[in-house]
Structure formats: structure tokens, C-alpha cells
Amino acid sequence: MKYNSTTNKSVCVSAAQAIARGISSDGGLFVPSKLPSYSSDDLAELLKLDYRGRAKKILGDYLEDFTKAEIDECVDKAYTAEKFGGENPAPVVRCTNGGVNMNILELWHGPTCAFKDMALQILPHLLTKSLKKTSSGKEAVILVATSGDTGKAALEGFRDVDGTKIIVFYPVNGVSPMQKHQMNTQLGENVNVCAIEGNFDDAQTGVKSIFTTSDIIDELDKNNMLFSSANSINWGRLLPQIVYYFSAYCDVVNSGRIKMGDSVNVCVPTGNFGNILASYYAMKMGLPVKKFICASNANNVLTDFINSGEYNKNREFYTTISPSMDILVSSNLERLLYHLSGEDDVRTKQWMTALKSDGSYTVGEDVKSGVSSLFYGGCCDDAQTKNTIEKMFKESSYLCDTHTAVAVNVYQKYVEETGDNTEAIVVSTASPYKFSKSVLEAVGDKDSMPESEFDMVDELNKLTGMPVPAPLAALRNREVRFSGVISADDMPAYVLKTLGIG
Ligand SMILES: *Cc1c(COP(=O)(O)O)cnc(C)c1O
């Protein structure tokens, strides 16, 4: 299987090259030229497998230049019971709230307690193997822009991985205290973390521009290094996310709530559009999904896009209590547009160029109707998010984090508006303990909030009885290693200095 660039179809690379490069040199994103297609017999085979078995089958179909032994090794090292707190790294929990049934897909049982672990525990293995296949001997420099969870998950995934160095940039006021503490206390010899003055989009723009600045690329090359990306624009991030949609579907079938072949709806709390796009790929491969419900917070650029066909980032940026979704440029939407436009690289490039120069673009009627027949867009603000957490806990004894609450809220709106009661998989993307303050404000006594982050964790634990994930508990007394803050303009110089070159 080959991979093309969304903005220049004639670019054609292997899976290993797509993963090693992260982004195409023309600035486009790598997409598979053809998708594997699963019949109901294939799905029936997946039913019998455990998560790792399902992952091996699906990854194998996409990574044709990897041997079976290589894929087995990547999967077995990534999804251990030890790292994910049990045999199934992505369990489905049944929940009823406000009379609406949901199958909650919990994706936060990994080492950093957010769904990014699902991809970032396996990406280092895929990437180091890809680099061996494509550019022997070069050291990979992983640059990450994060709105909180990617950074920590990437640091943990790449920590002390031979032949790699990782530098993470995060918006100084755009992450939760727990996220900041998780990153600033990161262990490992090959890691570096720095805050920037600005928001997530500033950090992401900075990283993207470093990736494509030829002077910097040359400087790395002279020193036997090359850039690689762990952001969700890397195909190696998206691919592992396809697996859990198949796995969740199989688990719901195995539970008896649906029959093999029945359609489901999927509701995903969305930021950079990676997670929901993975469910779209799963559908294109044969998973019976009827509607993709795209849930946003107050930064509702995607809601507006789905409803109008106009993507417009020229709007106020809100810092919300679901910071991992505080994004105005959803990078992975580019891949969806490419597919829905009939793989039209010329138009995709025009839209992306307009987005860069004007901050907006409008798609044609064909793409607009493609989007609205498959996707429902909805959003909610912080007050509604907290309200959802409170109601869900009181009515269903299920404690969810702020991001998951956005999905639950929008899913309930969807059911009310449409009356569509199709069984739904609602994606839960973080442990509530990563956002203790907001969650505690929702379910606890607002007038007696503890001051420190870990006192809030304790209070939340006392109030709900829900166990604190071990990786978060372990951070309590860990020493801060990184405390730098720089302006976004200084990111290139910071990278060179950290690498000791230039
Ligand atoms: C990253 C993240 C999201 C958004 O996922 P995308 O793939 O960027 O759309 C949602 N919730 C949490 C907790 C996250 O970390």
C-alpha cells in the first residue's frame, strides 16, 4: 500500500516513508492511496480476537512494508496489561444518562491517562522501525506542539528510546495544572519541554514552520539528524486509532446489544480532528457507522463548518476547561476534504492556501453535502460541560472528565434533535483526575475548594470513591525539571540550542 500527499497526488511513498517523514515536503498530509476493505466475514474474525490481535490484523493491512514479526513486536510492546492497567486497553462501559443510552469507550487507561497514549505508546516503535528502513543511522528529532495531552503522551512514549530526541512546546496558559506538572516533571535523558507565550495554534504554526525551513533542516542533516513529527498529522498516529473503533464495535456486538452488521453512531470530542477521522477511515474500511457526531467546546469552528461549508478561524479564541480541544485550525480536516472531494489534490491545496492567507475557505456543494450526510456538528460551553459532569455523576454514578462531558452533552442534543436512537459509541478521552479542578467544581462544594492540585485530587477521590490512576498519584512529589517560557518567535533558536547545533 502506498501513501499520497493531500496537496500533491503525484507524491507516492511507502508506509515507512510516510511515518518517518510525518509531513510531505509539499506541506500536504500523507493519506493511504487505497483502503483495506473488510467484509462481514473479516469482521466476524476480529470478534474472536483480543485487542492486540485486532491491532495486528489492522496494522498489518496498512503497513505492507513491515514484516509480520515487526508488527507483532510493535503491538506487543505497546499495549501491555501493565501499561494499560488491564488486558483490554480500550474498554467499553455501558451508561444511561438522562434516559439516553451510551457505550462509553474509555481510552485513558494508558500511562498518561489520556487517549493520546493509544497512539503514542506504539508510534515510537513504528517510527524507529520506519527510520531504519528509510534513512539508516540518522537520529530522529521529534518536535511536538501540544494543547496538553499529546506532549505528555509523546514524552512518555519516546522517553529514552534509542536514536530519538524529543522537544515539546506548550502554550503557557493553555494547559491544566496537572498537564503542566506531568510535562515539567518528565523523566528521561532525551527529553526537553518548553512553554511558549501564545496559544496552541501559535505553537503548532511554529513547529510546522520549523519542519519546513530548509536552513534548519540542512543544519540537522549536517549533524546526522532529521525531524520527525509525533503530532496527529503523522499517519503513524492516526492508524493505531482506527483499531479501537473496530475493537469497540466488536465488544458491543459481543455484549449482545447489537448484532454483527448493525449500524452504530460514533460521538467524538474533537480538537485536531484526528480521533474522529480515524473512525471515518474505519467506516470506509467496512465498519457500519451511520453518523459521526463531532463535539466541540466554545471553539466551535468545526460545528460551523459542518453546518455551513465555510471554515473560518477568524474568530475569538477561548481558553476553556477542555483545553485539549482549544483549537481553531483542525489539521486533520485536510485529509477528510481530500477524500470527500474525490481525492482532489488541487482543490485541497487551494483550501489550505486560503486558510493560511485569509484564515478561511468555503468548500463546494459536493463536499458540503458529503460532510453533512455523514457528520453532525454540535458544541457546548463550559457551564454546560460542568452541568453534564454533575448530572451524569448524580444520575448514573459515572464520573467523566471535561472533554468527555462535551461529547456526552452534544450526543444528548443529537438524540433530542433527531430522535435517532441507534446504539452509539461515545468516546471518553481523559481521566477526570487530569482536570480535577473543573470536575470538582462540577460535583463538589464550590465554596470550599482545596488550593493545591493534589488536594483537589484527594477531595475528588473522597467525594466519588473513584480510584486515582497510579501514574497521576506517582507525580505528587516529583521534582520539576523544565520551567522555561519563550516567545513563539524564538522556537527555531531554542530547537537548535537544545540540540547543541547551529
Ligand atoms: C487530543 C484530545 C482531544 C482531541 O482529539 P483530536 O484527535 O485532536 O480531535 C480530546 N480530548 C482529549 C482529552 C485530548 O487529549
Short mmCIF file of C-alpha atoms and ligand atoms in Angstrom, two decimals:
data_model
loop_
_atom_site.label_atom_id
_atom_site.label_comp_id
_atom_site.label_asym_id
_atom_site.label_seq_id
_atom_site.Cartn_x
_atom_site.Cartn_y
_atom_site.Cartn_z
CA MET A 1 0.00 0.00 0.00
CA LYS A 2 1.26 3.45 -0.95
CA TYR A 3 0.63 6.89 0.51
CA ASN A 4 -0.04 10.14 -1.38
CA SER A 5 0.13 13.76 -0.29
CA THR A 6 -3.21 15.58 0.09
CA THR A 7 -1.85 18.58 -1.83
CA ASN A 8 0.15 16.76 -4.48
CA LYS A 9 -1.20 13.38 -5.51
CA SER A 10 1.87 12.51 -7.56
CA VAL A 11 3.87 12.20 -4.32
CA CYS A 12 3.86 8.48 -3.64
CA VAL A 13 5.71 6.92 -0.70
CA SER A 14 5.77 3.70 1.33
CA ALA A 15 4.22 3.42 4.80
CA ALA A 16 7.67 3.60 6.40
CA GLN A 17 8.47 6.79 4.49
CA ALA A 18 5.12 8.36 5.41
CA ILE A 19 5.70 7.63 9.09
CA ALA A 20 9.37 8.65 9.05
CA ARG A 21 8.67 11.99 7.35
CA GLY A 22 5.49 12.88 9.25
CA ILE A 23 4.50 15.52 6.71
CA SER A 24 5.05 15.62 2.95
CA SER A 25 7.67 18.06 1.66
CA ASP A 26 4.99 19.92 -0.31
CA GLY A 27 3.28 20.64 3.02
CA GLY A 28 0.47 18.12 2.46
CA LEU A 29 -0.51 15.22 4.71
CA PHE A 30 0.03 11.58 3.81
CA VAL A 31 -3.09 9.54 3.07
CA PRO A 32 -3.39 5.90 2.02
CA SER A 33 -3.93 5.58 -1.73
CA LYS A 34 -6.38 2.72 -1.17
CA LEU A 35 -8.04 1.43 1.98
CA PRO A 36 -8.27 -2.20 3.05
CA SER A 37 -11.84 -3.41 2.77
CA TYR A 38 -13.35 -5.69 5.43
CA SER A 39 -16.29 -7.97 4.67
CA SER A 40 -18.65 -9.15 7.40
CA ASP A 41 -16.61 -12.36 7.49
CA ASP A 42 -13.50 -10.32 8.23
CA LEU A 43 -15.37 -8.50 11.00
CA ALA A 44 -16.52 -11.84 12.39
CA GLU A 45 -12.86 -12.91 12.58
CA LEU A 46 -11.99 -9.75 14.53
CA LEU A 47 -14.76 -10.57 17.03
CA LYS A 48 -12.82 -13.57 18.27
CA LEU A 49 -9.56 -11.69 18.83
CA ASP A 50 -8.38 -9.64 21.78
CA TYR A 51 -7.28 -6.02 21.38
CA ARG A 52 -3.73 -6.88 20.41
CA GLY A 53 -4.93 -9.42 17.87
CA ARG A 54 -7.25 -6.86 16.30
CA ALA A 55 -4.45 -4.31 16.20
CA LYS A 56 -2.07 -6.75 14.48
CA LYS A 57 -4.60 -7.54 11.77
CA ILE A 58 -5.47 -3.90 11.02
CA LEU A 59 -1.94 -2.51 11.21
CA GLY A 60 -0.69 -5.35 9.06
CA ASP A 61 -3.13 -4.43 6.30
CA TYR A 62 -1.81 -0.86 6.19
CA LEU A 63 1.90 -1.41 6.74
CA GLU A 64 2.78 -3.66 3.85
CA ASP A 65 6.48 -2.85 4.06
CA PHE A 66 6.64 -4.14 7.64
CA THR A 67 7.07 -7.84 8.36
CA LYS A 68 4.53 -9.69 10.47
CA ALA A 69 7.18 -10.13 13.17
CA GLU A 70 7.82 -6.38 13.22
CA ILE A 71 4.15 -5.56 13.61
CA ASP A 72 3.70 -8.17 16.32
CA GLU A 73 6.64 -6.70 18.20
CA CYS A 74 5.30 -3.12 17.95
CA VAL A 75 1.83 -4.13 19.16
CA ASP A 76 3.03 -6.43 21.93
CA LYS A 77 5.41 -3.81 23.32
CA ALA A 78 2.83 -1.02 23.19
CA TYR A 79 -0.38 -2.47 24.58
CA THR A 80 0.76 -4.38 27.65
CA ALA A 81 -1.61 -5.08 30.52
CA GLU A 82 0.93 -3.41 32.76
CA LYS A 83 0.90 -0.10 30.86
CA PHE A 84 -2.85 -0.03 30.30
CA GLY A 85 -4.00 -1.36 33.64
CA GLY A 86 -5.62 -4.49 32.20
CA GLU A 87 -5.93 -6.84 29.25
CA ASN A 88 -8.22 -4.55 27.24
CA PRO A 89 -6.57 -1.13 26.81
CA ALA A 90 -9.83 0.35 25.49
CA PRO A 91 -12.79 -0.98 27.48
CA VAL A 92 -16.42 -0.09 26.73
CA VAL A 93 -18.65 0.88 29.65
CA ARG A 94 -22.43 0.94 29.40
CA CYS A 95 -24.07 4.06 30.76
CA THR A 96 -27.54 5.62 30.76
CA ASN A 97 -27.87 9.33 31.35
CA GLY A 98 -31.00 11.46 31.14
CA GLY A 99 -32.77 8.48 29.58
CA VAL A 100 -30.18 8.21 26.80
CA ASN A 101 -28.09 5.04 26.46
CA MET A 102 -24.42 5.20 25.60
CA ASN A 103 -21.49 2.86 25.16
CA ILE A 104 -18.61 4.83 26.59
CA LEU A 105 -15.29 3.89 25.04
CA GLU A 106 -12.66 4.65 27.68
CA LEU A 107 -9.38 5.50 26.02
CA TRP A 108 -7.48 6.83 29.02
CA HIS A 109 -6.14 3.76 30.80
CA GLY A 110 -2.60 4.28 29.50
CA PRO A 111 0.46 5.75 31.24
CA THR A 112 -0.55 9.42 30.88
CA CYS A 113 -4.30 8.98 31.43
CA ALA A 114 -5.44 10.46 28.10
CA PHE A 115 -6.37 8.85 24.81
CA LYS A 116 -3.16 10.03 23.13
CA ASP A 117 -1.44 7.02 24.73
CA MET A 118 -3.37 4.72 22.39
CA ALA A 119 -1.26 6.04 19.51
CA LEU A 120 1.83 7.35 21.26
CA GLN A 121 2.71 4.13 23.03
CA ILE A 122 3.08 2.43 19.66
CA LEU A 123 4.34 5.31 17.47
CA PRO A 124 7.97 5.22 18.75
CA HIS A 125 8.17 1.55 17.76
CA LEU A 126 6.64 2.19 14.34
CA LEU A 127 8.84 5.24 13.84
CA THR A 128 12.19 3.73 14.80
CA LYS A 129 11.48 0.78 12.51
CA SER A 130 10.42 3.16 9.72
CA LEU A 131 13.62 5.16 10.14
CA LYS A 132 15.74 2.02 9.91
CA LYS A 133 14.00 1.16 6.65
CA THR A 134 14.35 4.63 5.12
CA SER A 135 17.32 6.55 6.49
CA SER A 136 19.74 4.30 8.27
CA GLY A 137 21.62 5.74 11.17
CA LYS A 138 20.03 9.19 11.46
CA GLU A 139 18.87 10.40 14.83
CA ALA A 140 15.19 11.42 14.86
CA VAL A 141 14.31 14.74 16.44
CA ILE A 142 10.65 14.71 17.43
CA LEU A 143 9.10 18.18 17.65
CA VAL A 144 5.70 18.42 19.28
CA ALA A 145 3.22 21.25 19.70
CA THR A 146 0.71 20.29 22.34
CA SER A 147 -2.50 21.54 23.85
CA GLY A 148 -1.65 19.38 26.85
CA ASP A 149 -2.13 15.68 26.37
CA THR A 150 -0.09 14.95 23.24
CA GLY A 151 3.04 16.43 24.78
CA LYS A 152 2.98 14.25 27.85
CA ALA A 153 1.99 11.14 25.93
CA ALA A 154 4.78 11.72 23.38
CA LEU A 155 7.36 12.37 26.11
CA GLU A 156 6.37 9.15 27.84
CA GLY A 157 6.34 7.18 24.59
CA PHE A 158 9.74 8.42 23.37
CA ARG A 159 11.46 8.64 26.74
CA ASP A 160 14.92 7.03 26.43
CA VAL A 161 14.07 5.43 23.08
CA ASP A 162 17.42 4.90 21.31
CA GLY A 163 18.08 7.11 18.29
CA THR A 164 15.48 9.72 19.24
CA LYS A 165 15.31 13.12 20.93
CA ILE A 166 12.06 14.89 21.74
CA ILE A 167 11.24 18.59 22.28
CA VAL A 168 7.74 19.62 23.37
CA PHE A 169 6.23 23.13 23.19
CA TYR A 170 3.02 24.01 25.02
CA PRO A 171 1.01 27.27 25.40
CA VAL A 172 1.97 28.70 28.78
CA ASN A 173 -1.60 29.42 29.89
CA GLY A 174 -3.34 26.80 27.77
CA VAL A 175 -2.92 23.57 29.72
CA SER A 176 -4.29 22.32 33.05
CA PRO A 177 -2.05 22.40 36.16
CA MET A 178 -1.88 18.59 36.14
CA GLN A 179 -0.90 18.56 32.46
CA LYS A 180 1.81 21.15 33.14
CA HIS A 181 3.08 19.20 36.13
CA GLN A 182 3.08 15.96 34.12
CA MET A 183 5.26 17.55 31.43
CA ASN A 184 7.57 19.63 33.60
CA THR A 185 8.49 16.62 35.73
CA GLN A 186 9.11 14.29 32.77
CA LEU A 187 11.93 11.80 33.26
CA GLY A 188 14.35 10.69 30.54
CA GLU A 189 17.70 11.72 29.09
CA ASN A 190 16.45 12.60 25.58
CA VAL A 191 13.53 14.87 26.53
CA ASN A 192 13.02 18.65 26.64
CA VAL A 193 9.94 20.73 27.43
CA CYS A 194 9.34 24.46 26.98
CA ALA A 195 6.31 26.76 27.35
CA ILE A 196 5.60 29.44 24.76
CA GLU A 197 3.77 32.74 25.08
CA GLY A 198 0.74 32.25 22.86
CA ASN A 199 -1.97 29.66 22.29
CA PHE A 200 -1.88 26.16 20.83
CA ASP A 201 -2.24 27.38 17.26
CA ASP A 202 0.85 29.57 17.73
CA ALA A 203 2.79 26.55 18.97
CA GLN A 204 1.54 24.38 16.11
CA THR A 205 2.31 27.04 13.49
CA GLY A 206 5.79 27.43 14.96
CA VAL A 207 6.51 23.70 14.79
CA LYS A 208 5.11 23.36 11.27
CA SER A 209 7.29 26.22 10.08
CA ILE A 210 10.45 24.76 11.67
CA PHE A 211 9.72 21.46 9.89
CA THR A 212 9.73 23.20 6.52
CA THR A 213 12.59 25.72 6.98
CA SER A 214 15.38 24.47 4.75
CA ASP A 215 18.22 26.16 6.71
CA ILE A 216 17.24 24.30 9.85
CA ILE A 217 16.70 21.02 8.02
CA ASP A 218 20.18 21.36 6.46
CA GLU A 219 21.73 22.09 9.84
CA LEU A 220 20.21 18.90 11.26
CA ASP A 221 21.29 16.93 8.23
CA LYS A 222 24.91 18.05 8.71
CA ASN A 223 24.70 16.66 12.23
CA ASN A 224 23.21 13.34 11.17
CA MET A 225 19.74 14.18 12.46
CA LEU A 226 16.32 14.58 10.91
CA PHE A 227 12.97 15.96 12.05
CA SER A 228 10.03 13.80 12.65
CA SER A 229 6.59 14.51 13.97
CA ALA A 230 4.51 12.90 16.69
CA ASN A 231 1.57 15.24 16.10
CA SER A 232 -1.64 13.77 14.82
CA ILE A 233 -0.72 14.82 11.29
CA ASN A 234 1.64 11.81 11.30
CA TRP A 235 0.00 8.76 9.72
CA GLY A 236 1.59 6.66 12.45
CA ARG A 237 -0.60 8.49 14.97
CA LEU A 238 -3.85 8.02 13.09
CA LEU A 239 -3.50 4.39 12.14
CA PRO A 240 -3.46 2.95 15.69
CA GLN A 241 -6.62 4.96 16.41
CA ILE A 242 -8.57 3.10 13.73
CA VAL A 243 -8.12 -0.07 15.77
CA TYR A 244 -10.17 0.93 18.79
CA TYR A 245 -13.26 1.72 16.73
CA PHE A 246 -13.25 -1.80 15.35
CA SER A 247 -12.48 -3.15 18.78
CA ALA A 248 -15.28 -1.19 20.47
CA TYR A 249 -17.75 -2.33 17.82
CA CYS A 250 -16.72 -5.96 18.38
CA ASP A 251 -17.07 -5.54 22.14
CA VAL A 252 -20.58 -4.10 21.77
CA VAL A 253 -21.51 -7.00 19.46
CA ASN A 254 -20.03 -9.48 21.92
CA SER A 255 -22.06 -7.88 24.72
CA GLY A 256 -25.22 -8.73 22.78
CA ARG A 257 -26.52 -5.17 22.48
CA ILE A 258 -26.17 -5.16 18.70
CA LYS A 259 -25.89 -7.87 16.06
CA MET A 260 -22.94 -8.11 13.69
CA GLY A 261 -23.68 -5.77 10.79
CA ASP A 262 -25.92 -3.37 12.74
CA SER A 263 -25.00 0.28 12.37
CA VAL A 264 -23.73 2.41 15.23
CA ASN A 265 -23.24 6.14 15.69
CA VAL A 266 -19.96 7.49 16.95
CA CYS A 267 -19.57 10.67 19.03
CA VAL A 268 -16.08 12.11 19.50
CA PRO A 269 -14.86 15.14 21.49
CA THR A 270 -12.84 16.83 18.79
CA GLY A 271 -9.88 19.18 18.50
CA ASN A 272 -7.39 18.49 15.74
CA PHE A 273 -9.88 16.09 14.04
CA GLY A 274 -7.55 13.07 14.34
CA ASN A 275 -9.65 10.86 16.56
CA ILE A 276 -12.90 11.33 14.64
CA LEU A 277 -11.07 10.95 11.32
CA ALA A 278 -9.84 7.53 12.46
CA SER A 279 -13.49 6.49 12.87
CA TYR A 280 -14.18 7.75 9.33
CA TYR A 281 -11.37 5.54 8.00
CA ALA A 282 -12.83 2.61 9.96
CA MET A 283 -16.19 3.22 8.25
CA LYS A 284 -14.55 3.42 4.82
CA MET A 285 -12.96 0.04 5.55
CA GLY A 286 -16.33 -1.54 6.29
CA LEU A 287 -17.25 -0.75 9.89
CA PRO A 288 -21.00 0.01 9.91
CA VAL A 289 -21.11 3.60 11.19
CA LYS A 290 -24.14 5.71 10.33
CA LYS A 291 -23.34 9.14 11.76
CA PHE A 292 -20.20 10.79 13.07
CA ILE A 293 -21.09 13.25 15.81
CA CYS A 294 -18.37 15.86 16.10
CA ALA A 295 -18.43 17.51 19.53
CA SER A 296 -16.68 20.84 20.12
CA ASN A 297 -16.33 23.24 23.04
CA ALA A 298 -16.73 27.03 22.71
CA ASN A 299 -14.07 26.93 19.98
CA ASN A 300 -16.77 25.69 17.63
CA VAL A 301 -15.14 26.27 14.27
CA LEU A 302 -15.94 22.67 13.24
CA THR A 303 -19.61 22.93 14.24
CA ASP A 304 -19.93 25.94 11.98
CA PHE A 305 -18.04 24.24 9.19
CA ILE A 306 -20.22 21.14 9.27
CA ASN A 307 -23.35 23.29 9.22
CA SER A 308 -22.29 25.85 6.61
CA GLY A 309 -19.41 24.54 4.48
CA GLU A 310 -17.35 27.56 5.48
CA TYR A 311 -14.27 27.05 7.62
CA ASN A 312 -13.38 30.32 9.29
CA LYS A 313 -10.74 30.61 12.00
CA ASN A 314 -11.04 34.40 12.18
CA ARG A 315 -12.86 34.41 15.49
CA GLU A 316 -12.20 34.77 19.15
CA PHE A 317 -10.07 32.02 20.71
CA TYR A 318 -11.43 30.74 24.04
CA THR A 319 -9.38 29.08 26.76
CA THR A 320 -11.83 26.52 28.12
CA ILE A 321 -11.95 23.78 30.75
CA SER A 322 -11.46 21.24 27.93
CA PRO A 323 -8.08 22.64 26.81
CA SER A 324 -7.12 19.72 24.56
CA MET A 325 -9.91 20.87 22.25
CA ASP A 326 -8.98 24.56 22.26
CA ILE A 327 -8.02 24.58 18.61
CA LEU A 328 -9.05 26.78 15.69
CA VAL A 329 -7.04 25.01 12.99
CA SER A 330 -8.05 21.34 12.94
CA SER A 331 -5.22 19.95 10.85
CA ASN A 332 -6.67 16.54 10.08
CA LEU A 333 -9.75 18.00 8.43
CA GLU A 334 -7.49 18.38 5.38
CA ARG A 335 -7.49 14.62 4.97
CA LEU A 336 -11.28 14.41 5.10
CA LEU A 337 -11.62 17.17 2.50
CA TYR A 338 -9.20 15.36 0.23
CA HIS A 339 -11.26 12.17 0.40
CA LEU A 340 -14.67 13.83 0.16
CA SER A 341 -13.61 15.92 -2.83
CA GLY A 342 -12.83 12.72 -4.74
CA GLU A 343 -9.10 12.91 -3.88
CA ASP A 344 -8.83 16.31 -5.46
CA ASP A 345 -5.32 17.49 -4.51
CA VAL A 346 -5.65 20.74 -6.46
CA ARG A 347 -8.75 21.92 -4.62
CA THR A 348 -7.41 20.67 -1.28
CA LYS A 349 -4.30 22.76 -1.83
CA GLN A 350 -6.42 25.82 -2.69
CA TRP A 351 -8.41 25.47 0.54
CA MET A 352 -5.29 25.06 2.64
CA THR A 353 -3.59 28.01 0.95
CA ALA A 354 -6.68 30.16 1.58
CA LEU A 355 -6.70 29.03 5.21
CA LYS A 356 -3.11 30.21 5.58
CA SER A 357 -3.55 33.53 3.80
CA ASP A 358 -7.13 34.53 4.72
CA GLY A 359 -7.90 32.27 7.66
CA SER A 360 -10.91 30.84 5.84
CA TYR A 361 -12.21 28.86 2.89
CA THR A 362 -15.54 27.58 1.63
CA VAL A 363 -15.90 24.12 0.12
CA GLY A 364 -18.08 23.34 -2.90
CA GLU A 365 -21.59 21.90 -2.75
CA ASP A 366 -20.31 18.37 -3.40
CA VAL A 367 -18.03 18.37 -0.37
CA LYS A 368 -20.54 20.24 1.75
CA SER A 369 -23.24 17.66 1.14
CA GLY A 370 -20.72 14.86 1.70
CA VAL A 371 -19.87 16.36 5.06
CA SER A 372 -23.44 16.94 6.17
CA SER A 373 -24.67 13.50 5.17
CA LEU A 374 -22.04 11.84 7.37
CA PHE A 375 -21.32 14.34 10.15
CA TYR A 376 -23.38 16.11 12.78
CA GLY A 377 -21.64 19.05 14.47
CA GLY A 378 -22.52 20.31 17.92
CA CYS A 379 -20.89 22.28 20.71
CA CYS A 380 -21.29 23.31 24.32
CA ASP A 381 -19.77 25.93 26.60
CA ASP A 382 -18.00 25.47 29.95
CA ALA A 383 -21.15 25.88 32.03
CA GLN A 384 -22.95 23.16 30.06
CA THR A 385 -19.86 20.96 30.31
CA LYS A 386 -19.82 21.20 34.11
CA ASN A 387 -23.55 20.70 34.24
CA THR A 388 -23.19 17.50 32.23
CA ILE A 389 -20.47 16.18 34.56
CA GLU A 390 -22.67 16.89 37.58
CA LYS A 391 -25.83 15.34 36.14
CA MET A 392 -24.02 12.30 34.84
CA PHE A 393 -22.42 11.68 38.21
CA LYS A 394 -25.64 12.20 40.18
CA GLU A 395 -27.87 10.20 37.84
CA SER A 396 -25.53 7.47 36.62
CA SER A 397 -22.66 7.41 39.15
CA TYR A 398 -20.32 7.83 36.19
CA LEU A 399 -17.58 10.42 36.64
CA CYS A 400 -16.23 11.82 33.38
CA ASP A 401 -13.65 14.44 32.51
CA THR A 402 -14.38 17.78 30.84
CA HIS A 403 -13.63 16.59 27.27
CA THR A 404 -15.80 13.51 27.58
CA ALA A 405 -18.56 15.70 29.03
CA VAL A 406 -18.57 17.81 25.86
CA ALA A 407 -19.17 14.62 23.86
CA VAL A 408 -21.92 13.41 26.20
CA ASN A 409 -23.63 16.81 26.08
CA VAL A 410 -23.54 17.02 22.30
CA TYR A 411 -24.62 13.40 21.94
CA GLN A 412 -27.70 14.09 24.07
CA LYS A 413 -28.51 17.13 21.95
CA TYR A 414 -28.16 14.98 18.84
CA VAL A 415 -30.62 12.39 20.17
CA GLU A 416 -33.10 15.08 21.24
CA GLU A 417 -32.90 16.86 17.92
CA THR A 418 -33.05 13.87 15.62
CA GLY A 419 -34.73 11.13 17.63
CA ASP A 420 -32.03 8.80 16.31
CA ASN A 421 -31.63 6.08 18.96
CA THR A 422 -29.08 3.97 17.08
CA GLU A 423 -26.62 2.42 19.55
CA ALA A 424 -23.79 4.89 19.98
CA ILE A 425 -20.16 4.72 20.92
CA VAL A 426 -19.29 7.88 22.86
CA VAL A 427 -15.56 8.37 23.14
CA SER A 428 -14.07 9.20 26.55
CA THR A 429 -10.67 10.77 26.10
CA ALA A 430 -9.22 11.56 29.54
CA SER A 431 -9.32 10.56 33.19
CA PRO A 432 -11.31 13.05 35.29
CA TYR A 433 -8.26 13.34 37.55
CA LYS A 434 -6.36 15.15 34.81
CA PHE A 435 -8.82 18.01 35.17
CA SER A 436 -9.58 17.76 38.87
CA LYS A 437 -10.36 21.43 39.47
CA SER A 438 -13.12 21.69 36.88
CA VAL A 439 -14.51 18.25 37.68
CA LEU A 440 -14.52 19.03 41.40
CA GLU A 441 -16.24 22.36 40.75
CA ALA A 442 -18.91 20.39 38.92
CA VAL A 443 -19.58 17.68 41.51
CA GLY A 444 -18.26 19.14 44.79
CA ASP A 445 -18.85 22.05 47.11
CA LYS A 446 -17.95 25.15 45.12
CA ASP A 447 -17.42 27.22 48.26
CA SER A 448 -14.73 25.07 49.82
CA MET A 449 -12.31 24.25 47.03
CA PRO A 450 -8.87 22.99 48.14
CA GLU A 451 -5.94 25.08 46.91
CA SER A 452 -3.35 22.69 45.56
CA GLU A 453 -3.82 20.36 42.62
CA PHE A 454 -3.18 17.21 44.63
CA ASP A 455 -5.51 18.29 47.43
CA MET A 456 -8.19 18.57 44.75
CA VAL A 457 -7.32 15.09 43.58
CA ASP A 458 -7.74 13.82 47.14
CA GLU A 459 -11.02 15.68 47.61
CA LEU A 460 -12.41 14.31 44.34
CA ASN A 461 -11.36 10.83 45.36
CA LYS A 462 -13.05 11.19 48.77
CA LEU A 463 -16.22 12.51 47.19
CA THR A 464 -16.59 9.97 44.39
CA GLY A 465 -14.68 6.90 45.53
CA MET A 466 -13.23 6.63 42.06
CA PRO A 467 -9.61 5.41 42.28
CA VAL A 468 -6.82 7.85 41.34
CA PRO A 469 -4.86 6.41 38.38
CA ALA A 470 -1.44 5.21 39.57
CA PRO A 471 0.58 7.29 37.05
CA LEU A 472 -1.01 10.51 38.37
CA ALA A 473 -0.63 9.54 42.02
CA ALA A 474 3.08 8.93 41.38
CA LEU A 475 3.66 12.53 40.27
CA ARG A 476 2.82 14.03 43.63
CA ASN A 477 6.33 14.61 44.89
CA ARG A 478 8.26 14.60 41.67
CA GLU A 479 10.77 17.38 41.07
CA VAL A 480 10.21 19.99 38.32
CA ARG A 481 12.89 19.67 35.62
CA PHE A 482 11.64 22.15 32.98
CA SER A 483 10.32 25.65 33.65
CA GLY A 484 11.34 27.75 30.61
CA VAL A 485 8.93 30.14 28.82
CA ILE A 486 9.87 31.70 25.45
CA SER A 487 8.16 33.71 22.72
CA ALA A 488 6.90 31.76 19.71
CA ASP A 489 9.42 33.61 17.50
CA ASP A 490 12.28 32.08 19.44
CA MET A 491 11.23 28.48 18.82
CA PRO A 492 13.71 27.83 15.96
CA ALA A 493 16.66 29.11 18.01
CA TYR A 494 15.51 27.12 21.02
CA VAL A 495 15.44 23.92 18.99
CA LEU A 496 18.97 24.42 17.66
CA LYS A 497 20.28 25.31 21.11
CA THR A 498 18.67 22.29 22.71
CA LEU A 499 20.19 20.03 20.07
CA GLY A 500 23.57 21.71 20.60
CA ILE A 501 23.96 22.66 16.92
CA GLY A 502 23.66 25.72 14.63
C1 LIG B 1 -6.32 15.43 21.99
C2 LIG B 1 -7.55 15.34 22.79
C3 LIG B 1 -8.82 15.54 22.20
C4 LIG B 1 -8.98 15.91 20.75
O1 LIG B 1 -8.62 14.88 19.88
P1 LIG B 1 -8.29 15.19 18.33
O2 LIG B 1 -7.80 13.92 17.78
O3 LIG B 1 -7.23 16.27 18.36
O4 LIG B 1 -9.54 15.68 17.72
C5 LIG B 1 -9.93 15.36 23.00
N1 LIG B 1 -9.82 15.07 24.32
C6 LIG B 1 -8.63 14.89 24.91
C7 LIG B 1 -8.58 14.58 26.36
C8 LIG B 1 -7.46 15.02 24.18
O5 LIG B 1 -6.28 14.83 24.78
#
